[in-house]
Amino acid sequence: MSQNGAWRLPARRNWQQQFVVILIGFCCFVGMHGMAVAGSAFHVEHLQVTPQGNAVEINARVQMGKEALLQEVLDQGQTLIWVVAAEWREPEPFSFIPGVGVHAHREQRWRIHYYPLTNQYAIESQHGMLTLYSHWSGVVAALAQVHDFILPLVHGAARGQVALRVYIDIQALPLPLRLRALLGHWKLESPWIVSAPLSH
């Protein structure tokens, strides 16, 4: 082996060791960041269900989390889709059997925007109606309430349970941000909360 080759080999090993250290450090950073934002961002509480003939009216409160993350995404010019989803299910143990356990499903979607020129936030309904907010705290307070959500019960069991959850539609985000959300384990959703058995 030449003298030049003898010098190159340790240099190559040094570079490989540095690369491995950098890679491990990056993985640790991503892992720690994922742990920092892990866990569901939202939790539905105080679920109230009122039968109304062939429908139920749903009211609830949402415990909001990761508010700073949501505001950061909006302030960067992205639109967020806020979804409230409700189901009428058979009582346990049939509640999760497709075609048998779930007899009604409904979602409502709202678009959340930020307008930097006027420094205002807006929540846009499915019908295109805008509600403007001067402060981010107003948006959070509005999202924390589920008001008069009507779930029609056209078909299905006469006895069942209402299940409710909320989430940000990650699939509606641009691809780079969607990947960041998935790899960072943002979990911008709530678990399902289920009511006591009801009759209609």
mmCIF file of C-alpha atoms in Angstrom:
data_model
loop_
_atom_site.group_PDB
_atom_site.id
_atom_site.type_symbol
_atom_site.label_atom_id
_atom_site.label_comp_id
_atom_site.label_asym_id
_atom_site.label_seq_id
_atom_site.Cartn_x
_atom_site.Cartn_y
_atom_site.Cartn_z
ATOM 1 C CA MET A 1 0.000 0.000 0.000
ATOM 2 C CA SER A 2 1.365 3.457 -0.932
ATOM 3 C CA GLN A 3 1.857 6.206 1.603
ATOM 4 C CA ASN A 4 -0.931 8.222 -0.009
ATOM 5 C CA GLY A 5 -3.311 5.273 0.328
ATOM 6 C CA ALA A 6 -2.342 4.847 3.975
ATOM 7 C CA TRP A 7 -3.273 8.475 4.650
ATOM 8 C CA ARG A 8 -6.547 8.233 2.731
ATOM 9 C CA LEU A 9 -7.909 5.248 4.686
ATOM 10 C CA PRO A 10 -8.009 6.926 8.137
ATOM 11 C CA ALA A 11 -9.456 10.067 6.549
ATOM 12 C CA ARG A 12 -12.225 8.003 4.950
ATOM 13 C CA ARG A 13 -12.942 6.268 8.266
ATOM 14 C CA ASN A 14 -13.055 9.644 10.027
ATOM 15 C CA TRP A 15 -15.579 10.928 7.490
ATOM 16 C CA GLN A 16 -17.730 7.804 7.886
ATOM 17 C CA GLN A 17 -17.678 8.131 11.676
ATOM 18 C CA GLN A 18 -18.663 11.786 11.462
ATOM 19 C CA PHE A 19 -21.483 10.929 9.077
ATOM 20 C CA VAL A 20 -22.807 8.254 11.462
ATOM 21 C CA VAL A 21 -22.654 10.685 14.411
ATOM 22 C CA ILE A 22 -24.512 13.348 12.414
ATOM 23 C CA LEU A 23 -27.112 10.797 11.292
ATOM 24 C CA ILE A 24 -27.680 9.569 14.849
ATOM 25 C CA GLY A 25 -27.957 13.151 16.075
ATOM 26 C CA PHE A 26 -30.514 13.979 13.373
ATOM 27 C CA CYS A 27 -32.582 10.889 14.203
ATOM 28 C CA CYS A 28 -32.506 11.789 17.896
ATOM 29 C CA PHE A 29 -33.621 15.336 17.094
ATOM 30 C CA VAL A 30 -36.501 14.111 14.935
ATOM 31 C CA GLY A 31 -37.435 11.528 17.555
ATOM 32 C CA MET A 32 -37.384 14.062 20.367
ATOM 33 C CA HIS A 33 -39.394 16.510 18.262
ATOM 34 C CA GLY A 34 -41.899 13.743 17.523
ATOM 35 C CA MET A 35 -42.139 12.920 21.224
ATOM 36 C CA ALA A 36 -42.655 16.579 22.020
ATOM 37 C CA VAL A 37 -45.722 16.799 19.794
ATOM 38 C CA ALA A 38 -46.905 13.200 20.215
ATOM 39 C CA GLY A 39 -50.322 12.472 21.658
ATOM 40 C CA SER A 40 -53.692 13.581 20.356
ATOM 41 C CA ALA A 41 -53.989 17.330 19.918
ATOM 42 C CA PHE A 42 -57.676 17.498 20.841
ATOM 43 C CA HIS A 43 -60.054 15.825 23.287
ATOM 44 C CA VAL A 44 -63.854 15.981 23.136
ATOM 45 C CA GLU A 45 -65.544 16.497 26.493
ATOM 46 C CA HIS A 46 -69.013 17.062 27.934
ATOM 47 C CA LEU A 47 -70.818 15.263 25.100
ATOM 48 C CA GLN A 48 -74.549 16.003 25.199
ATOM 49 C CA VAL A 49 -76.968 14.218 22.860
ATOM 50 C CA THR A 50 -80.631 15.235 22.485
ATOM 51 C CA PRO A 51 -82.984 12.995 20.421
ATOM 52 C CA GLN A 52 -85.095 14.906 17.878
ATOM 53 C CA GLY A 53 -87.346 12.465 16.046
ATOM 54 C CA ASN A 54 -85.250 10.841 13.316
ATOM 55 C CA ALA A 55 -82.133 12.774 14.299
ATOM 56 C CA VAL A 56 -80.033 13.691 17.297
ATOM 57 C CA GLU A 57 -78.643 17.086 18.249
ATOM 58 C CA ILE A 58 -75.074 17.011 19.521
ATOM 59 C CA ASN A 59 -73.294 19.555 21.695
ATOM 60 C CA ALA A 60 -69.813 19.184 23.172
ATOM 61 C CA ARG A 61 -66.665 20.984 24.217
ATOM 62 C CA VAL A 62 -63.242 20.379 22.710
ATOM 63 C CA GLN A 63 -60.088 20.628 24.767
ATOM 64 C CA MET A 64 -57.657 22.287 22.369
ATOM 65 C CA GLY A 65 -53.969 21.458 22.205
ATOM 66 C CA LYS A 66 -51.003 22.320 19.980
ATOM 67 C CA GLU A 67 -52.489 25.775 19.406
ATOM 68 C CA ALA A 68 -49.072 27.306 18.692
ATOM 69 C CA LEU A 69 -48.435 24.711 15.964
ATOM 70 C CA LEU A 70 -51.784 25.441 14.287
ATOM 71 C CA GLN A 71 -51.165 29.186 14.423
ATOM 72 C CA GLU A 72 -47.674 28.732 12.950
ATOM 73 C CA VAL A 73 -49.069 26.777 9.988
ATOM 74 C CA LEU A 74 -51.751 29.408 9.369
ATOM 75 C CA ASP A 75 -49.298 32.300 9.686
ATOM 76 C CA GLN A 76 -47.178 30.670 6.953
ATOM 77 C CA GLY A 77 -50.107 31.071 4.553
ATOM 78 C CA GLN A 78 -51.590 27.574 4.724
ATOM 79 C CA THR A 79 -55.290 26.818 5.068
ATOM 80 C CA LEU A 80 -56.426 24.289 7.661
ATOM 81 C CA ILE A 81 -59.539 22.132 7.345
ATOM 82 C CA TRP A 82 -61.322 21.575 10.673
ATOM 83 C CA VAL A 83 -63.647 18.547 10.702
ATOM 84 C CA VAL A 84 -66.320 17.465 13.169
ATOM 85 C CA ALA A 85 -67.436 13.851 12.589
ATOM 86 C CA ALA A 86 -70.338 12.028 14.240
ATOM 87 C CA GLU A 87 -71.681 8.476 13.981
ATOM 88 C CA TRP A 88 -74.700 6.514 15.193
ATOM 89 C CA ARG A 89 -73.443 3.078 16.228
ATOM 90 C CA GLU A 90 -74.829 -0.156 17.466
ATOM 91 C CA PRO A 91 -74.111 -0.685 21.158
ATOM 92 C CA GLU A 92 -71.013 -2.742 21.901
ATOM 93 C CA PRO A 93 -69.763 -5.236 20.725
ATOM 94 C CA PHE A 94 -71.060 -4.464 17.193
ATOM 95 C CA SER A 95 -70.115 -0.772 17.041
ATOM 96 C CA PHE A 96 -67.099 -1.132 14.710
ATOM 97 C CA ILE A 97 -68.391 -3.760 12.242
ATOM 98 C CA PRO A 98 -68.667 -2.022 8.823
ATOM 99 C CA GLY A 99 -72.185 -2.187 7.415
ATOM 100 C CA VAL A 100 -73.552 -3.542 10.676
ATOM 101 C CA GLY A 101 -72.266 -1.423 13.532
ATOM 102 C CA VAL A 102 -72.385 2.086 12.014
ATOM 103 C CA HIS A 103 -75.790 3.201 10.716
ATOM 104 C CA ALA A 104 -75.228 6.922 10.203
ATOM 105 C CA HIS A 105 -72.180 9.096 9.649
ATOM 106 C CA ARG A 106 -71.938 12.832 9.092
ATOM 107 C CA GLU A 107 -69.070 15.307 8.837
ATOM 108 C CA GLN A 108 -68.989 19.071 8.831
ATOM 109 C CA ARG A 109 -65.917 20.876 7.559
ATOM 110 C CA TRP A 110 -64.671 24.414 8.097
ATOM 111 C CA ARG A 111 -61.745 26.187 6.430
ATOM 112 C CA ILE A 112 -59.470 28.268 8.652
ATOM 113 C CA HIS A 113 -57.518 31.122 7.043
ATOM 114 C CA TYR A 114 -55.165 33.886 8.095
ATOM 115 C CA TYR A 115 -55.139 37.234 6.238
ATOM 116 C CA PRO A 116 -51.790 38.970 6.916
ATOM 117 C CA LEU A 117 -52.796 42.278 5.289
ATOM 118 C CA THR A 118 -55.579 42.801 7.834
ATOM 119 C CA ASN A 119 -54.024 40.647 10.582
ATOM 120 C CA GLN A 120 -57.266 38.678 10.878
ATOM 121 C CA TYR A 121 -58.199 35.025 11.077
ATOM 122 C CA ALA A 122 -61.321 33.602 9.466
ATOM 123 C CA ILE A 123 -63.413 30.455 9.793
ATOM 124 C CA GLU A 124 -65.297 29.621 6.597
ATOM 125 C CA SER A 125 -68.324 27.326 6.730
ATOM 126 C CA GLN A 126 -69.211 24.702 4.135
ATOM 127 C CA HIS A 127 -71.652 27.247 2.673
ATOM 128 C CA GLY A 128 -68.956 29.895 2.214
ATOM 129 C CA MET A 129 -69.926 32.099 5.152
ATOM 130 C CA LEU A 130 -66.924 33.812 6.798
ATOM 131 C CA THR A 131 -66.556 34.708 10.451
ATOM 132 C CA LEU A 132 -63.596 36.999 11.122
ATOM 133 C CA TYR A 133 -61.499 37.110 14.297
ATOM 134 C CA SER A 134 -59.045 39.809 15.322
ATOM 135 C CA HIS A 135 -57.184 37.483 17.673
ATOM 136 C CA TRP A 136 -56.094 33.844 17.495
ATOM 137 C CA SER A 137 -57.721 33.229 20.876
ATOM 138 C CA GLY A 138 -61.119 33.895 19.264
ATOM 139 C CA VAL A 139 -60.513 31.144 16.712
ATOM 140 C CA VAL A 140 -59.494 28.706 19.459
ATOM 141 C CA ALA A 141 -62.615 29.545 21.485
ATOM 142 C CA ALA A 142 -64.844 28.984 18.427
ATOM 143 C CA LEU A 143 -63.268 25.624 17.581
ATOM 144 C CA ALA A 144 -63.600 24.507 21.194
ATOM 145 C CA GLN A 145 -67.412 24.436 20.890
ATOM 146 C CA VAL A 146 -69.524 21.917 18.988
ATOM 147 C CA HIS A 147 -72.934 23.599 18.712
ATOM 148 C CA ASP A 148 -76.204 22.116 17.468
ATOM 149 C CA PHE A 149 -74.606 19.439 15.289
ATOM 150 C CA ILE A 150 -77.508 17.468 13.757
ATOM 151 C CA LEU A 151 -76.948 13.801 12.916
ATOM 152 C CA PRO A 152 -79.873 12.344 10.880
ATOM 153 C CA LEU A 153 -80.902 8.785 11.796
ATOM 154 C CA VAL A 154 -82.686 7.637 8.660
ATOM 155 C CA HIS A 155 -81.700 3.971 8.863
ATOM 156 C CA GLY A 156 -80.378 1.615 11.473
ATOM 157 C CA ALA A 157 -80.866 0.366 14.953
ATOM 158 C CA ALA A 158 -83.539 1.814 17.207
ATOM 159 C CA ARG A 159 -80.993 1.668 20.001
ATOM 160 C CA GLY A 160 -77.464 2.927 19.646
ATOM 161 C CA GLN A 161 -74.703 5.288 20.735
ATOM 162 C CA VAL A 162 -73.450 8.571 19.339
ATOM 163 C CA ALA A 163 -69.701 8.805 18.698
ATOM 164 C CA LEU A 164 -67.995 12.142 18.067
ATOM 165 C CA ARG A 165 -64.507 13.288 17.186
ATOM 166 C CA VAL A 166 -62.727 16.314 15.685
ATOM 167 C CA TYR A 167 -59.592 16.556 13.575
ATOM 168 C CA ILE A 168 -57.540 18.626 11.156
ATOM 169 C CA ASP A 169 -57.613 17.062 7.677
ATOM 170 C CA ILE A 170 -53.917 16.308 7.155
ATOM 171 C CA GLN A 171 -54.591 14.990 3.630
ATOM 172 C CA ALA A 172 -55.713 18.490 2.575
ATOM 173 C CA LEU A 173 -52.271 19.954 3.342
ATOM 174 C CA PRO A 174 -49.628 20.431 0.618
ATOM 175 C CA LEU A 175 -47.407 17.381 0.256
ATOM 176 C CA PRO A 176 -44.278 18.767 2.004
ATOM 177 C CA LEU A 177 -46.319 19.896 5.005
ATOM 178 C CA ARG A 178 -48.291 16.635 5.012
ATOM 179 C CA LEU A 179 -45.019 14.666 5.196
ATOM 180 C CA ARG A 180 -43.802 16.908 8.000
ATOM 181 C CA ALA A 181 -47.053 16.303 9.893
ATOM 182 C CA LEU A 182 -46.836 12.528 9.438
ATOM 183 C CA LEU A 183 -43.126 12.213 10.241
ATOM 184 C CA GLY A 184 -43.468 14.601 13.184
ATOM 185 C CA HIS A 185 -46.440 12.674 14.609
ATOM 186 C CA TRP A 186 -48.533 15.831 14.910
ATOM 187 C CA LYS A 187 -51.722 13.780 15.554
ATOM 188 C CA LEU A 188 -54.081 16.693 14.926
ATOM 189 C CA GLU A 189 -57.132 14.688 15.946
ATOM 190 C CA SER A 190 -59.125 13.590 18.951
ATOM 191 C CA PRO A 191 -60.075 10.079 20.016
ATOM 192 C CA TRP A 192 -63.722 9.127 19.554
ATOM 193 C CA ILE A 193 -65.934 9.887 22.528
ATOM 194 C CA VAL A 194 -69.035 7.695 22.798
ATOM 195 C CA SER A 195 -72.313 8.500 24.526
ATOM 196 C CA ALA A 196 -74.369 6.207 26.721
ATOM 197 C CA PRO A 197 -76.848 3.955 24.794
ATOM 198 C CA LEU A 198 -79.874 5.849 23.460
ATOM 199 C CA SER A 199 -83.178 4.990 21.824
ATOM 200 C CA HIS A 200 -84.883 6.777 18.968
#
